Coordinates of C-alpha atoms and ligand atoms in Angstrom, one line a residue:
X184 CA -31.7 17.2 -13.7
X185 CA -28.4 16.5 -15.4
X186 CA -24.8 17.1 -14.3
X187 CA -21.9 18.3 -16.5
X188 CA -18.4 18.1 -15.1
X189 CA -15.5 19.6 -17.0
X190 CA -12.0 18.8 -15.7
X191 CA -9.4 21.1 -17.2
X192 CA -5.9 19.9 -16.6
X193 CA -3.6 22.4 -14.9
X194 CA -6.1 25.3 -14.7
X195 CA -4.8 26.5 -11.4
X196 CA -6.5 28.8 -8.9
X197 CA -3.9 31.5 -9.5
X198 CA -5.0 31.7 -13.2
X199 CA -8.7 32.2 -12.4
X200 CA -8.6 34.0 -9.0
X201 CA -8.7 37.4 -10.6
X202 CA -10.0 36.3 -14.0
X203 CA -13.2 34.5 -13.2
X204 CA -14.5 31.9 -15.6
X205 CA -18.2 32.4 -16.5
X206 CA -18.8 34.5 -13.4
X207 CA -22.5 35.0 -14.2
X208 CA -23.0 31.3 -14.0
X209 CA -20.2 29.8 -11.9
X210 CA -21.0 31.7 -8.7
X211 CA -19.4 29.1 -6.3
X212 CA -15.7 29.3 -6.5
X213 CA -13.1 27.6 -4.4
X214 CA -9.3 27.2 -4.2
X215 CA -8.7 23.4 -3.9
X216 CA -5.6 21.9 -2.3
X217 CA -4.1 19.4 -4.7
X218 CA -2.1 16.3 -3.8
X219 CA 1.7 16.3 -4.2
X220 CA 2.7 15.0 -7.6
X221 CA 1.4 15.0 -11.1
X222 CA -1.9 14.4 -12.8
X223 CA -1.2 10.7 -12.4
X224 CA -1.8 11.1 -8.6
X225 CA -4.1 14.1 -8.5
X226 CA -6.8 12.9 -10.9
X227 CA -7.2 9.4 -9.3
X228 CA -7.7 11.2 -5.9
X229 CA -10.3 13.5 -7.5
X230 CA -12.0 10.4 -9.0
X231 CA -11.9 8.1 -6.0
X232 CA -11.7 10.4 -3.0
X233 CA -8.7 8.5 -1.8
X234 CA -5.2 9.8 -1.2
X235 CA -2.4 8.2 -3.3
X236 CA -1.4 5.6 -0.7
X237 CA -5.0 4.2 -0.7
X238 CA -5.8 4.7 -4.4
X239 CA -2.4 3.1 -5.4
X240 CA -2.0 5.9 -7.9
X241 CA 0.8 8.4 -7.5
X242 CA 3.8 8.9 -9.8
X243 CA 3.6 6.9 -12.9
X244 CA 6.7 4.7 -12.2
X245 CA 7.2 2.7 -9.0
X246 CA 9.7 0.1 -8.0
X247 CA 8.4 -3.4 -8.7
X248 CA 10.9 -5.5 -10.7
X249 CA 8.7 -8.6 -10.4
X250 CA 5.7 -7.1 -12.2
X251 CA 7.5 -4.7 -14.4
X252 CA 6.1 -4.7 -18.0
X253 CA 9.7 -4.1 -19.0
X254 CA 11.1 -7.3 -17.6
X255 CA 11.8 -8.6 -21.0
X256 CA 14.0 -5.5 -21.7
X257 CA 16.7 -7.2 -19.5
X258 CA 17.6 -9.4 -22.4
X259 CA 18.6 -6.3 -24.3
X260 CA 20.8 -4.7 -21.7
X261 CA 23.9 -6.3 -23.2
X262 CA 23.6 -3.6 -26.0
X263 CA 25.8 -0.5 -25.6
X264 CA 23.9 2.3 -23.8
X265 CA 23.8 4.7 -26.8
X266 CA 22.0 2.0 -28.9
X267 CA 19.8 1.0 -26.1
X268 CA 18.7 4.6 -25.5
X269 CA 18.5 5.6 -29.1
X270 CA 15.2 7.3 -30.0
X271 CA 14.1 4.4 -32.3
X272 CA 15.0 1.7 -29.7
X273 CA 13.1 3.5 -27.0
X274 CA 10.0 3.8 -29.2
X275 CA 10.1 0.1 -30.1
X276 CA 10.5 -0.8 -26.4
X277 CA 7.6 1.4 -25.3
X278 CA 5.2 0.1 -28.0
X279 CA 6.2 -3.6 -27.5
X280 CA 5.9 -3.4 -23.7
X281 CA 2.4 -1.8 -24.0
X282 CA 1.3 -4.5 -26.5
X283 CA 2.6 -7.4 -24.4
X284 CA 1.1 -6.2 -21.1
X285 CA -2.1 -5.1 -22.8
X286 CA -2.2 -1.8 -20.9
X287 CA -4.9 0.6 -22.0
X288 CA -3.8 3.5 -19.7
X289 CA -1.3 6.2 -19.8
X290 CA 1.8 4.5 -21.1
X291 CA 4.9 6.7 -21.4
X292 CA 8.5 6.0 -20.7
X293 CA 9.7 9.6 -20.9
X294 CA 13.4 9.7 -20.7
X295 CA 13.9 7.0 -18.1
X296 CA 17.1 5.2 -19.1
X297 CA 16.2 1.9 -20.8
X298 CA 18.5 -0.1 -18.6
X299 CA 16.5 1.0 -15.5
X300 CA 13.1 0.3 -16.9
X301 CA 13.0 -3.4 -15.9
X302 CA 12.9 -2.3 -12.2
X303 CA 9.7 -0.3 -12.5
X304 CA 6.0 -0.9 -13.0
X305 CA 3.5 1.7 -14.1
X306 CA 0.5 2.6 -11.9
X307 CA -1.9 3.7 -14.7
X308 CA -2.5 0.4 -16.3
X309 CA -6.1 1.0 -17.4
X310 CA -7.9 4.0 -18.8
X311 CA -8.8 5.9 -15.6
X312 CA -11.8 7.5 -17.3
X313 CA -13.6 4.1 -17.3
X314 CA -14.9 1.9 -14.5
X315 CA -12.2 -0.1 -12.9
X316 CA -9.4 2.4 -13.9
X317 CA -9.0 3.6 -10.3
X318 CA -10.4 1.5 -7.4
X319 CA -14.0 2.6 -6.5
X320 CA -13.9 5.7 -8.7
X321 CA -16.7 8.0 -9.6
X322 CA -17.3 5.9 -12.7
X323 CA -17.8 2.7 -10.7
X324 CA -20.2 4.6 -8.5
X325 CA -22.2 5.9 -11.5
X326 CA -22.4 2.3 -12.9
X327 CA -23.6 1.0 -9.6
X328 CA -26.1 3.8 -9.2
X329 CA -27.5 3.1 -12.7
X330 CA -26.9 6.7 -13.9
X331 CA -26.5 7.1 -17.6
X332 CA -23.1 8.7 -18.1
X333 CA -20.3 9.3 -20.5
X334 CA -16.7 10.3 -20.2
X335 CA -14.7 12.1 -22.9
X336 CA -10.9 12.1 -22.8
X337 CA -7.7 12.4 -24.8
X338 CA -7.8 8.6 -25.2
X339 CA -10.3 9.2 -28.0
X340 CA -10.4 12.8 -28.9
X341 CA -8.8 16.3 -28.9
X342 CA -10.2 19.0 -26.6
X343 CA -12.1 20.6 -29.5
X344 CA -13.6 17.2 -30.5
X345 CA -14.6 16.5 -26.9
X346 CA -16.5 19.8 -26.8
X347 CA -18.2 19.0 -30.1
X348 CA -19.1 15.5 -29.2
X349 CA -20.4 16.4 -25.8
X350 CA -22.6 19.1 -27.3
X351 CA -24.0 16.6 -29.8
X352 CA -24.8 14.1 -27.0
X353 CA -26.4 16.9 -25.0
X354 CA -28.6 17.8 -28.0
X355 CA -29.6 14.2 -28.3
X356 CA -30.2 14.0 -24.5
X357 CA -28.2 10.8 -24.3
X358 CA -26.9 10.9 -20.7
X359 CA -27.6 12.3 -17.3
X360 CA -23.9 12.7 -16.2
X361 CA -21.3 14.1 -18.6
X362 CA -17.6 14.0 -17.6
X363 CA -15.3 16.0 -19.9
X364 CA -11.6 15.8 -19.4
X365 CA -9.8 18.6 -21.3
X366 CA -6.0 18.0 -21.2
X367 CA -4.4 20.4 -23.7
X368 CA -4.2 23.5 -21.5
X369 CA -1.5 21.7 -19.5
X370 CA 0.9 21.5 -22.4
X371 CA 0.3 25.2 -23.2
X372 CA 1.0 26.3 -19.7
X373 CA 4.1 24.2 -19.4
X374 CA 5.6 26.0 -22.3
X375 CA 4.0 29.5 -22.1
X376 CA 2.8 30.3 -18.5
X377 CA 5.0 33.4 -18.5
X378 CA 3.2 34.9 -21.5
X379 CA 0.3 36.7 -19.9
X380 CA -1.4 37.7 -23.2
X381 CA -1.2 34.1 -24.5
X382 CA -2.6 32.7 -21.2
X383 CA -5.5 35.2 -21.4
X384 CA -6.3 34.1 -25.0
X385 CA -6.2 30.5 -23.9
X386 CA -8.5 31.1 -21.0
X387 CA -10.9 33.0 -23.3
X388 CA -10.9 29.9 -25.6
X389 CA -11.7 27.5 -22.8
X390 CA -14.4 29.9 -21.4
X391 CA -16.0 30.0 -24.8
X392 CA -16.1 26.2 -25.0
X393 CA -17.5 26.0 -21.5
X394 CA -20.2 28.4 -22.4
X395 CA -21.2 26.4 -25.5
X396 CA -21.5 23.3 -23.4
X397 CA -23.5 25.0 -20.7
X398 CA -25.9 26.6 -23.2
X399 CA -26.4 23.2 -24.9
X400 CA -27.0 21.6 -21.5
X401 CA -29.6 24.3 -20.7
X402 CA -31.4 23.7 -24.0
X403 CA -32.2 20.1 -22.8
X404 CA -34.8 21.8 -20.6
X405 CA -33.4 20.0 -17.6
X406 CA -32.0 21.6 -14.5
X407 CA -28.2 21.7 -15.0
X408 CA -25.6 21.2 -12.3
X409 CA -22.4 22.6 -14.0
X410 CA -19.0 22.0 -12.5
X411 CA -15.6 23.2 -13.7
X412 CA -12.6 21.5 -12.0
X413 CA -8.9 21.1 -12.2
X414 CA -6.3 18.7 -10.8
X415 CA -3.5 21.1 -10.1
X416 CA -2.0 24.4 -11.1
X417 CA 1.2 25.4 -12.9
X418 CA 4.2 27.0 -11.1
X419 CA 6.3 29.3 -13.3
X420 CA 9.9 28.2 -13.5
X421 CA 12.4 30.3 -11.4
X422 CA 15.5 28.3 -12.0
X423 CA 16.9 24.9 -13.1
X424 CA 19.2 22.9 -10.9
X425 CA 21.5 20.0 -11.9
X426 CA 20.7 17.6 -9.1
X427 CA 22.1 14.6 -11.0
X428 CA 25.4 16.4 -11.1
X429 CA 25.4 16.4 -7.2
X430 CA 24.7 12.7 -6.9
X431 CA 26.7 11.2 -9.8
X432 CA 30.2 12.3 -8.5
X433 CA 29.6 10.3 -5.3
X434 CA 30.5 7.3 -7.5
X435 CA 27.7 4.9 -6.8
X436 CA 26.3 2.8 -9.6
X437 CA 22.8 2.2 -10.8
X438 CA 21.3 -0.4 -10.4
X439 CA 24.0 -2.1 -8.3
X440 CA 24.1 0.4 -5.4
X441 CA 20.8 2.3 -5.8
X442 CA 18.1 3.4 -8.2
X443 CA 16.9 6.9 -8.8
X444 CA 14.2 8.5 -10.8
X445 CA 14.6 12.2 -11.5
X446 CA 11.1 13.5 -12.2
X447 CA 11.2 17.3 -12.8
X448 CA 10.2 18.5 -9.4
X449 CA 11.3 15.6 -7.2
X450 CA 13.9 12.8 -7.2
X451 CA 13.1 9.4 -5.7
X452 CA 15.7 6.9 -4.5
X453 CA 15.9 3.2 -3.6
X454 CA 19.0 1.8 -2.0
X455 CA 20.6 -1.6 -2.1
X456 CA 23.4 -1.0 0.4
X457 CA 23.9 1.2 3.5
X458 CA 27.0 3.1 2.2
X459 CA 25.0 4.4 -0.8
X460 CA 22.0 5.2 1.4
X461 CA 24.1 7.1 4.0
X462 CA 26.2 9.1 1.5
X463 CA 23.4 10.0 -0.9
X464 CA 21.2 11.0 2.0
X465 CA 24.0 13.2 3.5
X466 CA 24.6 14.9 0.2
X467 CA 20.9 15.6 -0.3
X468 CA 20.7 17.1 3.2
X469 CA 23.4 19.5 2.4
X470 CA 21.5 21.0 -0.6
X471 CA 19.2 24.0 -0.2
X472 CA 17.3 23.6 -3.5
X473 CA 14.8 21.3 -1.9
X474 CA 14.5 18.8 1.0
X475 CA 13.9 15.2 1.8
X476 CA 10.3 14.6 2.8
X477 CA 10.0 13.5 6.4
X478 CA 7.9 10.5 7.5
X479 CA 5.4 13.0 9.0
X480 CA 5.2 15.0 5.7
X481 CA 4.7 11.8 3.7
X482 CA 1.8 10.8 6.0
X483 CA 0.3 14.3 5.7
X484 CA 0.6 14.2 1.9
X485 CA -0.9 10.7 1.7
X486 CA 2.1 9.1 0.1
X487 CA 3.4 7.0 3.0
X488 CA 3.4 3.8 1.0
X489 CA 4.5 1.1 3.5
X490 CA 6.6 -0.8 1.0
X491 CA 8.4 2.3 -0.2
X492 CA 7.5 1.4 -3.8
X493 CA 7.3 5.1 -4.6
X494 CA 10.7 5.8 -3.2
X495 CA 12.6 5.2 0.0
X496 CA 13.6 8.8 -0.1
X497 CA 11.6 11.5 -1.9
X498 CA 13.6 14.7 -2.4
X499 CA 11.2 17.5 -3.3
X500 CA 12.5 20.7 -5.0
X501 CA 11.6 24.2 -3.8
X502 CA 8.6 25.7 -5.7
X503 CA 9.8 26.9 -9.2
X504 CA 13.2 25.2 -9.0
X505 CA 13.3 22.4 -11.6
X506 CA 15.6 19.4 -11.8
X507 CA 17.6 20.1 -15.0
X508 CA 18.4 17.9 -16.7
X509 CA 15.9 15.3 -15.6
X510 CA 14.3 12.1 -17.1
X511 CA 11.7 14.5 -18.5
X512 CA 14.2 16.3 -20.7
X513 CA 17.6 18.1 -20.7
X514 CA 15.9 21.5 -20.6
X515 CA 13.1 21.9 -18.1
X516 CA 9.8 23.6 -19.3
X517 CA 8.9 27.2 -18.4
X518 CA 6.2 26.0 -16.0
X519 CA 5.8 22.8 -13.9
X520 CA 3.4 21.3 -11.4
X521 CA 4.4 18.7 -8.8
X522 CA 5.8 21.1 -6.2
X523 CA 4.5 21.1 -2.6
X524 CA 0.7 21.6 -2.4
X525 CA 1.3 24.6 -0.1
X526 CA 2.8 26.6 -3.0
X527 CA -0.1 28.8 -4.1
X528 CA 0.6 28.1 -7.8
X529 CA -0.1 24.4 -7.0
X530 CA -3.8 24.9 -6.1
X531 CA -6.6 23.5 -8.2
X532 CA -10.1 24.9 -8.7
X533 CA -13.7 24.1 -8.0
X534 CA -16.3 26.2 -9.7
X535 CA -20.1 25.4 -9.8
X536 CA -23.4 27.1 -10.6
X537 CA -25.3 25.4 -7.7
X538 CA -24.3 25.5 -4.1
X539 CA -22.2 22.4 -3.3
X540 CA -23.3 20.2 -0.5
X541 CA -20.0 20.9 1.3
X542 CA -17.0 23.1 0.9
X543 CA -14.6 21.6 -1.7
X544 CA -11.3 22.5 -0.2
X545 CA -9.4 19.4 -1.2
X546 CA -9.6 16.9 -4.1
X547 CA -11.1 14.4 -1.7
X548 CA -13.9 16.9 -1.0
X549 CA -14.4 17.4 -4.7
X550 CA -15.0 13.7 -5.1
X551 CA -17.5 13.7 -2.3
X552 CA -19.5 16.6 -3.9
X553 CA -19.5 14.7 -7.3
X554 CA -20.5 11.5 -5.7
X555 CA -23.4 13.1 -3.9
X556 CA -24.6 14.6 -7.2
X557 CA -24.4 11.1 -8.8
X558 CA -26.6 9.8 -5.9
X559 CA -29.1 12.7 -6.4
X560 CA -29.3 11.9 -10.1
X561 CA -29.8 8.2 -9.4
X562 CA -32.7 9.0 -7.0
X563 CA -34.2 11.1 -9.8
X564 CA -33.8 8.3 -12.3
X565 CA -35.4 5.8 -9.9
X566 CA -38.3 8.2 -9.0
X567 CA -39.2 8.5 -12.6
X568 CA -39.5 4.8 -13.1
Ligands
LIG972 ZN1 1.5 18.8 -16.9

């Protein structure tokens, strides 16, 4: 018996609901509730079975000036802002910070203003597709169980190369558990989710790849457990909204009075005095483009970090309404994820050829199903010995 898991970034339930992927093989199909946020939160939950508060992985940047890999950047903040935030300076700062801190994970600074970087740390310090990348992840479990496995991700290869390499390894019967992470559909859907014909062509391409991998797995002569998963969906853009333009006129200064990170679907705030806290909160409460997450909502979403490192206040935009401009760009993309998991477009998928041991309704369930497969494989391995 072997297991082949393919995680396709952003392949949401809305895209496959009426356009089944390999329906002759993948008979078990499920809509999966994602976790609020981006891949940086959803994939660690899928890999570890823990919600963000417990995995420690949510949005990439969180408030922690003492451990910031950008602490050294403080020495540069005497430079005029246009120089500090010039494309070339930003690149140098990103590369130098990554080298100095020896991070092997997902290291991006997007458009976060350089003068704010020294206040933030990054949660994806290690490659999450390796053991130790996320606390007690599937890969730690596979190691502990003694299952021969391999992961394939963008850290080493393009999607096409991943498919090719996995097929080669299957042909050579190298492993018992294969984990393929295909990330390129995400970028395509961000820019072209409105283009139905283009989306259809893209799905055809991925289905073709999945079939190639499946056929190769079958040729090993082993029984194959075949899973196709995703981390979240993609919500088409309805409108852009200048949230920064609502906050800036209040006249408070960063980083003296407060800090704010404008991700594309949410804004997070940390306050250093009560006046800023009160007035910014009041302003946010007047807006109808989104809402401040209540304590109960944060708990329900698994993002109730007790030290507020992921934001004292999280202001979440309504589905389809993007913060524009944001730290991710002056112009928001045509599609985005990171809205409330209740938005149907947010849902991820679970597809399999064999009946799962339990219903995979959430990313935590998906982890449990995979973990149980890893145990089954391990028992098989030990029985053969
Ligand atoms: Zn994305």
